[in-house]
mmCIF file with all atom_site columns, C-alpha atoms in Angstrom:
data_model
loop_
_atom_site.group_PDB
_atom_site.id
_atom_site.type_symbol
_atom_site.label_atom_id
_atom_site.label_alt_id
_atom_site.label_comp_id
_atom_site.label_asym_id
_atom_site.label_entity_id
_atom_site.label_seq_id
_atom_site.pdbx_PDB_ins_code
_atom_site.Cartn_x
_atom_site.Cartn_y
_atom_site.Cartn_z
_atom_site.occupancy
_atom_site.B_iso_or_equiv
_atom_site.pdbx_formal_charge
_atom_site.auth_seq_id
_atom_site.auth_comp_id
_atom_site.auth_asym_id
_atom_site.auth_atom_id
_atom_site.pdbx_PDB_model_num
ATOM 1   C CA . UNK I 1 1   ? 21.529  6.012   17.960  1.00 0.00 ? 78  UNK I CA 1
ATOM 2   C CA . UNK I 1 2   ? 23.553  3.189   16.021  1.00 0.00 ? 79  UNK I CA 1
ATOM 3   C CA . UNK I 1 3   ? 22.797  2.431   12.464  1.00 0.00 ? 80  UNK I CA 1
ATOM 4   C CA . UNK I 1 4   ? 21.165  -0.994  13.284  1.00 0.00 ? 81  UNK I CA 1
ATOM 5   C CA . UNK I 1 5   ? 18.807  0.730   15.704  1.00 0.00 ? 82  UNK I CA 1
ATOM 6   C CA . UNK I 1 6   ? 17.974  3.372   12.974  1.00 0.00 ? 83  UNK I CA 1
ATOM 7   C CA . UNK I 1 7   ? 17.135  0.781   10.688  1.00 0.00 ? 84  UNK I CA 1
ATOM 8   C CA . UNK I 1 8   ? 15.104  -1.470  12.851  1.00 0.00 ? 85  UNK I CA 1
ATOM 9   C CA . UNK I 1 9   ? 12.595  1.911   13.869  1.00 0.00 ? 86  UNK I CA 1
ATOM 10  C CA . UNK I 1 10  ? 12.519  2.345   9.566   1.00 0.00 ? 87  UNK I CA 1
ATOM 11  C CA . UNK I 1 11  ? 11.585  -1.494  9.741   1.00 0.00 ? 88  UNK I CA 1
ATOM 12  C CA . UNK I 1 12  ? 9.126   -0.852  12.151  1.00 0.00 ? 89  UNK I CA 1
ATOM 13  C CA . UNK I 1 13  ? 8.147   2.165   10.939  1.00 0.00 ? 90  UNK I CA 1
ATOM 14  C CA . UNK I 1 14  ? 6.904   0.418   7.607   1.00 0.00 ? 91  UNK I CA 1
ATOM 15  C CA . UNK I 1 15  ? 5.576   -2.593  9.032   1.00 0.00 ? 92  UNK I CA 1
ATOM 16  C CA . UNK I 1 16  ? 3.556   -0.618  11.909  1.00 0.00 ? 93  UNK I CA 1
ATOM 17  C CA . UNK I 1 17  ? 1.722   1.430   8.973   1.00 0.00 ? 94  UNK I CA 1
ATOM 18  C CA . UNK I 1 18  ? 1.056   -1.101  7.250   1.00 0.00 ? 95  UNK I CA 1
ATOM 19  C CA . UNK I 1 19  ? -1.104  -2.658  9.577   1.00 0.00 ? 96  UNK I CA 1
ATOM 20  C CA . UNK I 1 20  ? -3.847  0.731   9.607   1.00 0.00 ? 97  UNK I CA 1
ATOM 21  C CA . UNK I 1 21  ? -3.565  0.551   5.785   1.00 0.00 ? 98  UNK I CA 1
ATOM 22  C CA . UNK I 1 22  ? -4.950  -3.261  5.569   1.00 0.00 ? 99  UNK I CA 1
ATOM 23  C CA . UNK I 1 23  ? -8.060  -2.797  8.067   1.00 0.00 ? 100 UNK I CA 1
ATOM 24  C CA . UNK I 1 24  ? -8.885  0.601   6.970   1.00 0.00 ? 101 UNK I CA 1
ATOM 25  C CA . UNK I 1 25  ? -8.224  0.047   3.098   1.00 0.00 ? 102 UNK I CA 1
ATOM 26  C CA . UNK I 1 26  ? -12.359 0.217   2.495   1.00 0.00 ? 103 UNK I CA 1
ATOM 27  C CA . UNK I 1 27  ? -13.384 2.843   4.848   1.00 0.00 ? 104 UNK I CA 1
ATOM 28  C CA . UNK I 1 28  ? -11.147 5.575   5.401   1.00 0.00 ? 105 UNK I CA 1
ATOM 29  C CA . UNK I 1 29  ? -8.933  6.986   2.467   1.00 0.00 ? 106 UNK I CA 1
ATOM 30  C CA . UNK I 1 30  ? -7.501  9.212   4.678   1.00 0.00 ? 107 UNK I CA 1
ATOM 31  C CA . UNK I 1 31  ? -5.968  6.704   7.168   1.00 0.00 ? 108 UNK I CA 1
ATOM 32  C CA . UNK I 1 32  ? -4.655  4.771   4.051   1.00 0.00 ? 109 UNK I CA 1
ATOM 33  C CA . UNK I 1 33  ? -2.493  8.172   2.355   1.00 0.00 ? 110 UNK I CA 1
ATOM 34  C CA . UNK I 1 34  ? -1.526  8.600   5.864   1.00 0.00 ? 111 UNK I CA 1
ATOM 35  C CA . UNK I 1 35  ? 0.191   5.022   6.339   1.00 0.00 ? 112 UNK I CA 1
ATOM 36  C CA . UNK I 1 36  ? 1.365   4.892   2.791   1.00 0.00 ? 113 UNK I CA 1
ATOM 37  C CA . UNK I 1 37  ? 3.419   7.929   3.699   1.00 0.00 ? 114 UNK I CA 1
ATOM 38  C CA . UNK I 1 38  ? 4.829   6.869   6.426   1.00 0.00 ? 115 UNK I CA 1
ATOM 39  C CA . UNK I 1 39  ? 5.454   3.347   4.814   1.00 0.00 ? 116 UNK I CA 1
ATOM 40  C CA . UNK I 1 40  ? 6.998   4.832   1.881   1.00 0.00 ? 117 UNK I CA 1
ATOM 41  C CA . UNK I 1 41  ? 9.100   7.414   4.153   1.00 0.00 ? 118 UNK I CA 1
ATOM 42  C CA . UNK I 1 42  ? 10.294  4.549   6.186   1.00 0.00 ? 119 UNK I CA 1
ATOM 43  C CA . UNK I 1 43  ? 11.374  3.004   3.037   1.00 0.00 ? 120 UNK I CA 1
ATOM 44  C CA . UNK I 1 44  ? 12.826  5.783   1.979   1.00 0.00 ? 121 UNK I CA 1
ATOM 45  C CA . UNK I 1 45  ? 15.142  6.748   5.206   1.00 0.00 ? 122 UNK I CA 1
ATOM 46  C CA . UNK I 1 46  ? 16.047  3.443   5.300   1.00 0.00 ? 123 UNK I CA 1
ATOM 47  C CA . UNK I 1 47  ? 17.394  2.900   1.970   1.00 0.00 ? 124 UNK I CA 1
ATOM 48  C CA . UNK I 1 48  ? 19.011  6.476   2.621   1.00 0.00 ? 125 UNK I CA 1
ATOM 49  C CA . UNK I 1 49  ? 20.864  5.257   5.848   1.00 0.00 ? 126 UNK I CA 1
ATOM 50  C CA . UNK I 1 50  ? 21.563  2.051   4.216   1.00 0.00 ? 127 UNK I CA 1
ATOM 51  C CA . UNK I 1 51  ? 23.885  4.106   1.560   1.00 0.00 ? 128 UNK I CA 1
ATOM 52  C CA . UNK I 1 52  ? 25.282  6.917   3.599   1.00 0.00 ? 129 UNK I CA 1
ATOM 53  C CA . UNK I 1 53  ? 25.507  5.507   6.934   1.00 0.00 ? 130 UNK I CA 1
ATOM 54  C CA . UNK I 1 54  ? 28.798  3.358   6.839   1.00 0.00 ? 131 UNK I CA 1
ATOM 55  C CA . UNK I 1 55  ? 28.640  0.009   8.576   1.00 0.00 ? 132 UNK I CA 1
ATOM 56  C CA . UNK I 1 56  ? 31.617  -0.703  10.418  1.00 0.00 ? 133 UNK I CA 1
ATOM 57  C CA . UNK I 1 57  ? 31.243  -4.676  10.288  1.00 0.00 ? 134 UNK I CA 1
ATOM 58  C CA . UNK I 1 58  ? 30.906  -4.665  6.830   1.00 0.00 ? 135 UNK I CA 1
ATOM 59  C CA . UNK I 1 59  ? 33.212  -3.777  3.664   1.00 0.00 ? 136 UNK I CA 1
ATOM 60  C CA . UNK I 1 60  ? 31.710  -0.689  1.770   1.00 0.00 ? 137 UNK I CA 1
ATOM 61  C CA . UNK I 1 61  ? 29.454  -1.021  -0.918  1.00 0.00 ? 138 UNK I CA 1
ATOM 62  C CA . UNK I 1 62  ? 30.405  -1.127  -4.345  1.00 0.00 ? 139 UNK I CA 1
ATOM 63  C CA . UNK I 1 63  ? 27.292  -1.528  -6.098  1.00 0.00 ? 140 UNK I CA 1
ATOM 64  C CA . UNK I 1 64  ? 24.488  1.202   -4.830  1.00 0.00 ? 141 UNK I CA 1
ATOM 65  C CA . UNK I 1 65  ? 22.133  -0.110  -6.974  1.00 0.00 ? 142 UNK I CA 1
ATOM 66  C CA . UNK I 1 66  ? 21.415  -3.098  -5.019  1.00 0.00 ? 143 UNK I CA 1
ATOM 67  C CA . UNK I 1 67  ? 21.646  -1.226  -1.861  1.00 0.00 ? 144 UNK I CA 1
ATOM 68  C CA . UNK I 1 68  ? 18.804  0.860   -3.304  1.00 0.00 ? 145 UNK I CA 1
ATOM 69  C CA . UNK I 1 69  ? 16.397  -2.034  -4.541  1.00 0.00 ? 146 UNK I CA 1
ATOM 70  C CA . UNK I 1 70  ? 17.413  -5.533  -2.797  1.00 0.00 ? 147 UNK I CA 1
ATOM 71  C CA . UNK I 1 71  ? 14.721  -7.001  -4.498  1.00 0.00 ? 148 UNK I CA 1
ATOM 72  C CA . UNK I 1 72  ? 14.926  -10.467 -6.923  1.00 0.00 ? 149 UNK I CA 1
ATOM 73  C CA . UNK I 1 73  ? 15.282  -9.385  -10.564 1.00 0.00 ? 150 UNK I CA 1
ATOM 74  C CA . UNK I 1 74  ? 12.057  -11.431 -11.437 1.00 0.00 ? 151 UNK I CA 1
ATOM 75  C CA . UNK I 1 75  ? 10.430  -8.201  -8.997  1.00 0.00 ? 152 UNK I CA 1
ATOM 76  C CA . UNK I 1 76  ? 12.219  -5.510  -10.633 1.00 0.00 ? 153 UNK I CA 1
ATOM 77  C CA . UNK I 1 77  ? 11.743  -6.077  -14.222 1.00 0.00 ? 154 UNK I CA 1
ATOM 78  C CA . UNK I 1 78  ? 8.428   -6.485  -14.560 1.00 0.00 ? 155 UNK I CA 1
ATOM 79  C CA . UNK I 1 79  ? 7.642   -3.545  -12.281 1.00 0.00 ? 156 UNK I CA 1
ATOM 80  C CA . UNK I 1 80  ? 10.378  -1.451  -14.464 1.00 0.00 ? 157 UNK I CA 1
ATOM 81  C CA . UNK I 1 81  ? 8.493   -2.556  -17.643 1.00 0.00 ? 158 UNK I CA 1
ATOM 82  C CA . UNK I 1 82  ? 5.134   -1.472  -16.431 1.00 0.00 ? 159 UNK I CA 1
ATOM 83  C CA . UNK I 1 83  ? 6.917   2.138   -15.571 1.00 0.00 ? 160 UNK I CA 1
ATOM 84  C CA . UNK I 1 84  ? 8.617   2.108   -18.765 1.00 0.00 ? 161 UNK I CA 1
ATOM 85  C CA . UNK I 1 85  ? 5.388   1.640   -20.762 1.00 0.00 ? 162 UNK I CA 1
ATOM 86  C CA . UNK I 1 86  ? 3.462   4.292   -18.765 1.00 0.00 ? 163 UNK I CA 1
ATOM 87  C CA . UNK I 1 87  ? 6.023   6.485   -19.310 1.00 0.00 ? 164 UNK I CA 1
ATOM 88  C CA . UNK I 1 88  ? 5.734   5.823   -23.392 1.00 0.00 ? 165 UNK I CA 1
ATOM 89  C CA . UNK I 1 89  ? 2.246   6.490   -23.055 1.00 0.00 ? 166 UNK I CA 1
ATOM 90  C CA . UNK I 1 90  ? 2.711   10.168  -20.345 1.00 0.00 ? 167 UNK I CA 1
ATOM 91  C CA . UNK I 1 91  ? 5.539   11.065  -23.618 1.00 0.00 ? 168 UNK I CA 1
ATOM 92  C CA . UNK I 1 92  ? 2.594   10.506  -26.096 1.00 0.00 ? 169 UNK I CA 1
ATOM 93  C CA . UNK I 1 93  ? -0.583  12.013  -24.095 1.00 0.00 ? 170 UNK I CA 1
ATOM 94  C CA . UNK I 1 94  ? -2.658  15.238  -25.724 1.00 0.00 ? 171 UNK I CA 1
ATOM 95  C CA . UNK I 1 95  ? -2.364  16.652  -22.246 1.00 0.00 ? 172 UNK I CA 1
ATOM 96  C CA . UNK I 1 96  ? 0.593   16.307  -20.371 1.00 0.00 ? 173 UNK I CA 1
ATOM 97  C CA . UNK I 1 97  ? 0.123   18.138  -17.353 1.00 0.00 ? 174 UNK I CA 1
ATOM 98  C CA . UNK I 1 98  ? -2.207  15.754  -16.184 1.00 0.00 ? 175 UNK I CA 1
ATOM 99  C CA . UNK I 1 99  ? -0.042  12.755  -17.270 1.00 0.00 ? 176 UNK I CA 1
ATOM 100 C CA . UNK I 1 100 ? 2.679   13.991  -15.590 1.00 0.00 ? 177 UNK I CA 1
ATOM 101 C CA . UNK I 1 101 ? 0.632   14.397  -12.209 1.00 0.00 ? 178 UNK I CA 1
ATOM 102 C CA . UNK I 1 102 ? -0.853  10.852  -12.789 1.00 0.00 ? 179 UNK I CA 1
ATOM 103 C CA . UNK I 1 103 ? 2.568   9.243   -13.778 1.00 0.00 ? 180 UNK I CA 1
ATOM 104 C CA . UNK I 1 104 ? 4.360   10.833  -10.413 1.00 0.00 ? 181 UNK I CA 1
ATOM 105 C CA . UNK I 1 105 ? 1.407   10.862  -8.178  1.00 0.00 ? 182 UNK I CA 1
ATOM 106 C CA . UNK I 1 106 ? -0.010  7.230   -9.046  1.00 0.00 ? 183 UNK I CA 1
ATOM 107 C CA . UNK I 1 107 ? 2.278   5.178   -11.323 1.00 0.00 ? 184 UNK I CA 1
ATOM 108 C CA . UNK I 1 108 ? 5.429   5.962   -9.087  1.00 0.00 ? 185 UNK I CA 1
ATOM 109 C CA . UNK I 1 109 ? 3.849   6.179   -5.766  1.00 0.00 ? 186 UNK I CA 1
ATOM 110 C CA . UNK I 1 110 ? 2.232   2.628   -6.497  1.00 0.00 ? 187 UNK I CA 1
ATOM 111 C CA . UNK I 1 111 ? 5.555   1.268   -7.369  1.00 0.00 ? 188 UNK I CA 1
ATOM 112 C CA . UNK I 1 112 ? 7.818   2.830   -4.291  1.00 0.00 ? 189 UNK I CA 1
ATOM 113 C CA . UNK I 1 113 ? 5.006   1.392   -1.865  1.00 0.00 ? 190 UNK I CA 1
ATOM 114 C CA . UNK I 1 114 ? 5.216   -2.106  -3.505  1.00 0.00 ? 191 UNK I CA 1
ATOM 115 C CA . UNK I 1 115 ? 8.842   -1.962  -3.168  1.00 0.00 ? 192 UNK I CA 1
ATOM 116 C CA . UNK I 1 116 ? 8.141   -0.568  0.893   1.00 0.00 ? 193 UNK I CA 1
ATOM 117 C CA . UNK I 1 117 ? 5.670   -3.286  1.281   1.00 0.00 ? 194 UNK I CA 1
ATOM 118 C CA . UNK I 1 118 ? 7.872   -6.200  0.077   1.00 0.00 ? 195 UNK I CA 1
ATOM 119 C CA . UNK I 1 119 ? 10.659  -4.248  2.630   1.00 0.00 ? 196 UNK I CA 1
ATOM 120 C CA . UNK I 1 120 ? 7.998   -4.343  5.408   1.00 0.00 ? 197 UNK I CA 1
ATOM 121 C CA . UNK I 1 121 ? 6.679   -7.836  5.313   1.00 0.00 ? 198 UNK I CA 1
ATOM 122 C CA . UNK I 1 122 ? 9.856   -10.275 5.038   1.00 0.00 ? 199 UNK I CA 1
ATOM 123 C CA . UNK I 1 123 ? 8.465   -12.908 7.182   1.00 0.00 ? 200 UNK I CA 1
ATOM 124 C CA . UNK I 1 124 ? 5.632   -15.136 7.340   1.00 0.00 ? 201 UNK I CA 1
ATOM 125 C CA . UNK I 1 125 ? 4.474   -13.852 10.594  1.00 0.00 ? 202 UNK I CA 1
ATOM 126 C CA . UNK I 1 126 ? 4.014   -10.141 9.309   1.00 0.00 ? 203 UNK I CA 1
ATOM 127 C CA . UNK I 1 127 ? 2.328   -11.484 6.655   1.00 0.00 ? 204 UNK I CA 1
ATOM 128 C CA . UNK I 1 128 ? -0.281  -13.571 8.374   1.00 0.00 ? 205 UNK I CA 1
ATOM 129 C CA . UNK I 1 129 ? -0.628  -10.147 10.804  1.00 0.00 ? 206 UNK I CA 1
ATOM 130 C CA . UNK I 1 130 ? -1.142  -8.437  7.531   1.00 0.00 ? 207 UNK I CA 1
ATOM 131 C CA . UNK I 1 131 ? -3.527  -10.834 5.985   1.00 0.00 ? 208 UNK I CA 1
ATOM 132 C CA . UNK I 1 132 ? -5.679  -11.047 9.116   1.00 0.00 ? 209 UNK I CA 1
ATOM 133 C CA . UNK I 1 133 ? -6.444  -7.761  9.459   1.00 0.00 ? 210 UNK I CA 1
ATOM 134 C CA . UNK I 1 134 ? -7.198  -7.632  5.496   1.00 0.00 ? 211 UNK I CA 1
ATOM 135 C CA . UNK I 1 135 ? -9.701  -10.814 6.383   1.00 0.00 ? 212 UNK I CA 1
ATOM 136 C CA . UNK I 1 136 ? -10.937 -9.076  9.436   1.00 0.00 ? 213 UNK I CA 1
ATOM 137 C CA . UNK I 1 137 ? -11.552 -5.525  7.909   1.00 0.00 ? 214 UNK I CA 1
ATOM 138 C CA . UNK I 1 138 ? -13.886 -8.169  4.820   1.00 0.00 ? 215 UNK I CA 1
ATOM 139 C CA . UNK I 1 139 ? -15.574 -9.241  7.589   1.00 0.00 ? 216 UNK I CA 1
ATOM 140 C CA . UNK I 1 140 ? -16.269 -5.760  8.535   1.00 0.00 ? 217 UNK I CA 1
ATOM 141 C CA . UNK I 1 141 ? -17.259 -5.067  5.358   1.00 0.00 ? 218 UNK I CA 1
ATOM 142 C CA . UNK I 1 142 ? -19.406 -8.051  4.344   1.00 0.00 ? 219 UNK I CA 1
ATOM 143 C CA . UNK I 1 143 ? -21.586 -7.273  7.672   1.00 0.00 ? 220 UNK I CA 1
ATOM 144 C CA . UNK I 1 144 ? -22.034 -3.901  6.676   1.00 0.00 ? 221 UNK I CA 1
ATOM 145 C CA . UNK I 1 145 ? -23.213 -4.679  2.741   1.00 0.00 ? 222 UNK I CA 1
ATOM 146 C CA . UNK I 1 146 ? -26.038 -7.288  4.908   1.00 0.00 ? 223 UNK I CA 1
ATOM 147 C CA . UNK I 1 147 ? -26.872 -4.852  7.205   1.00 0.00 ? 224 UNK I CA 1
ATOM 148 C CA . UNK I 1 148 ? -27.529 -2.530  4.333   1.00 0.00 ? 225 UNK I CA 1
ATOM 149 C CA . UNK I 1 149 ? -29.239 -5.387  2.292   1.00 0.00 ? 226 UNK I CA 1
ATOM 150 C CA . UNK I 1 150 ? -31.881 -6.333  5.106   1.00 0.00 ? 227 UNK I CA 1
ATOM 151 C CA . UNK I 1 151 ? -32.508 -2.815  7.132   1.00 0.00 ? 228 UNK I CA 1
ATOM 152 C CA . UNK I 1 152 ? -32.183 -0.714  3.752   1.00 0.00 ? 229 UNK I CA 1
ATOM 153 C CA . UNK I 1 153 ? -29.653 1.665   5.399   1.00 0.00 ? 230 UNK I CA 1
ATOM 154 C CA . UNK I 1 154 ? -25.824 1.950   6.585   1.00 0.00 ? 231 UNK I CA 1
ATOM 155 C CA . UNK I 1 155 ? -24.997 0.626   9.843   1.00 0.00 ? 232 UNK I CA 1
ATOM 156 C CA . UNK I 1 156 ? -23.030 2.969   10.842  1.00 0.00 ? 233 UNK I CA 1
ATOM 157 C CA . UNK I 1 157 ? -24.206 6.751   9.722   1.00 0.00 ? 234 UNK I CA 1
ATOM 158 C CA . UNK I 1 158 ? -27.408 5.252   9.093   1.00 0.00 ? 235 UNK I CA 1
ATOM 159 C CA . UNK I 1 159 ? -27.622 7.023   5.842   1.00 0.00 ? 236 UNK I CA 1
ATOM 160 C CA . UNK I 1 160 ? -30.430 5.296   3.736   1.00 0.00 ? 237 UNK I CA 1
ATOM 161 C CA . UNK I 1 161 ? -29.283 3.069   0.293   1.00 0.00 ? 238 UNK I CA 1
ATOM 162 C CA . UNK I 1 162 ? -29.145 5.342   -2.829  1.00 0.00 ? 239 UNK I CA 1
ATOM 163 C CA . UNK I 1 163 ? -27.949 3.405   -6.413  1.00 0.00 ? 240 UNK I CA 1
ATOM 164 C CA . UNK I 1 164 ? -31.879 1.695   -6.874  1.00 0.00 ? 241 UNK I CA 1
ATOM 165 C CA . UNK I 1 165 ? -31.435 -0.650  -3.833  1.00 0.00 ? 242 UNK I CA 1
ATOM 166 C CA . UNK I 1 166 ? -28.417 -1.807  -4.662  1.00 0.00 ? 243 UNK I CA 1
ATOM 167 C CA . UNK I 1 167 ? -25.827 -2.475  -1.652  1.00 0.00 ? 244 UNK I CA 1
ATOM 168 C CA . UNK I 1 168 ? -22.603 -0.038  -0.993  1.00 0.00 ? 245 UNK I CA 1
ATOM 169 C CA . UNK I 1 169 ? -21.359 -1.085  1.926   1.00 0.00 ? 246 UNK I CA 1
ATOM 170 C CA . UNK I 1 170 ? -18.880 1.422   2.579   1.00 0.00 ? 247 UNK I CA 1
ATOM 171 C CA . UNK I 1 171 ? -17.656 2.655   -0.545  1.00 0.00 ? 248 UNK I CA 1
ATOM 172 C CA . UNK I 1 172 ? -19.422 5.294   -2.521  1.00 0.00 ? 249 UNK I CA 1
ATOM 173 C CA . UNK I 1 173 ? -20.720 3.028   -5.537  1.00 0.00 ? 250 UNK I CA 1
ATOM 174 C CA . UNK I 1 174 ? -22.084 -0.866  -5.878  1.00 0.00 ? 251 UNK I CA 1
ATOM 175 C CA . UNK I 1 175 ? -19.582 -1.662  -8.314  1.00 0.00 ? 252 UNK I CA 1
ATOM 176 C CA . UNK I 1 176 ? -16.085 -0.680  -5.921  1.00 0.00 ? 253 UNK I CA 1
ATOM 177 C CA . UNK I 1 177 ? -18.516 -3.323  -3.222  1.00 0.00 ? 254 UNK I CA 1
ATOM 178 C CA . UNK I 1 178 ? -18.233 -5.571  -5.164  1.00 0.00 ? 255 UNK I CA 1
ATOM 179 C CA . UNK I 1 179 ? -14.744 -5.217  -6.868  1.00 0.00 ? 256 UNK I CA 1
ATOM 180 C CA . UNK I 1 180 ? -13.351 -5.267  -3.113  1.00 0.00 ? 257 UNK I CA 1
ATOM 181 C CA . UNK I 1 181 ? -15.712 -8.058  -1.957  1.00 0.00 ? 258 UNK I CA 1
ATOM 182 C CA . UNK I 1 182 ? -14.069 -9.809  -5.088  1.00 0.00 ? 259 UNK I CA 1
ATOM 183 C CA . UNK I 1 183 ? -10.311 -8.814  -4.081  1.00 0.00 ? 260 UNK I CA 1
ATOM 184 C CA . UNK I 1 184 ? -11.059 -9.839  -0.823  1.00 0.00 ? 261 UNK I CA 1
ATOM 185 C CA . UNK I 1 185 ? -12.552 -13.704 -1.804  1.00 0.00 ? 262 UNK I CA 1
ATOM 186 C CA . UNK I 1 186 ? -9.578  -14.675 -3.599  1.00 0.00 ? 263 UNK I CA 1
#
């Protein structure tokens, strides 16, 4: 296997789970940890070959730091920043074994697969891909909350509609309906 080949399966690799992780953000939390791993283990082997695999068609690299985040500084700051003032507040918590497992298992995770998302989709056609199945999986959704509004109970399990009446579509509470339905409109 040559390096280019090795990177283009990490590129595809990220991209391809990607594409679960947009139709299946509502529905299925497992099949969303599952292609956020592999997304942010693509990124991860491919920033790792991009540093200790040696291209022979190029000079070496002096400056790791850009091999390791290629990213505009107008990305990186802000997303530094926003770990920097997490961190301040994990330093300062009353209990900070829980802070710690929040900081590393939510703050950092959320920032790696923004980084491994703005590594997957480069191009305007992944994006569209991306976006359309994001539309699609609303359109999903949206069925399911009328469904639910009109026959009382889910479409799918046929579970009846707890919450006084109000609509879930496929989320366990009203108000994470509507906050996608929201997300999903703009």
């Amino acid at each position: 296997m040559t390096r280019s080949s090795a990177l283009q399966w990490c590129d595809h690799a990220i991209y391809f789970s990607l594409l679960p992780v947009a139709f299946f953000l509502p529905i299925s939390t497992a099949v969303v940890e599952v292609g956020a791993t592999i997304c942010i283990s693509g990124f991860f082997f491919k920033r790792m070959i991009l540093l200790w695999w040696p291209d022979k068609n190029q000079p070496a690299v002096k400056n790791s730091l850009a091999t390791l985040l290629p990213f505009p500084k107008f990305i990186i700051f802000p997303a530094l920043a926003f770990v920097f003032a997490t961190l301040l507040s994990v330093i300062c918590s009353q209990f900070p074994y829980l802070s710690w497992k929040g900081f590393f298992g939510k703050t950092v995770e959320g920032i790696v697969l923004f980084f491994a998302i703005l590594e997957g989709v480069r191009d305007r056609k992944r994006l569209n891909w991306l976006l359309s199945l994001f539309v699609l999986s609303a359109v999903f959704v949206s069925f399911d909350g009328i469904w639910q509004h009109f026959f009382k109970q889910e479409l799918i399990f046929q579970k009846a509609i707890t919450y006084e009446g109000r609509v879930t579509g496929p989320f366990g509470h009203p108000n994470d309906f509507g906050s996608y339905l929201l997300t999903a409109a703009v």
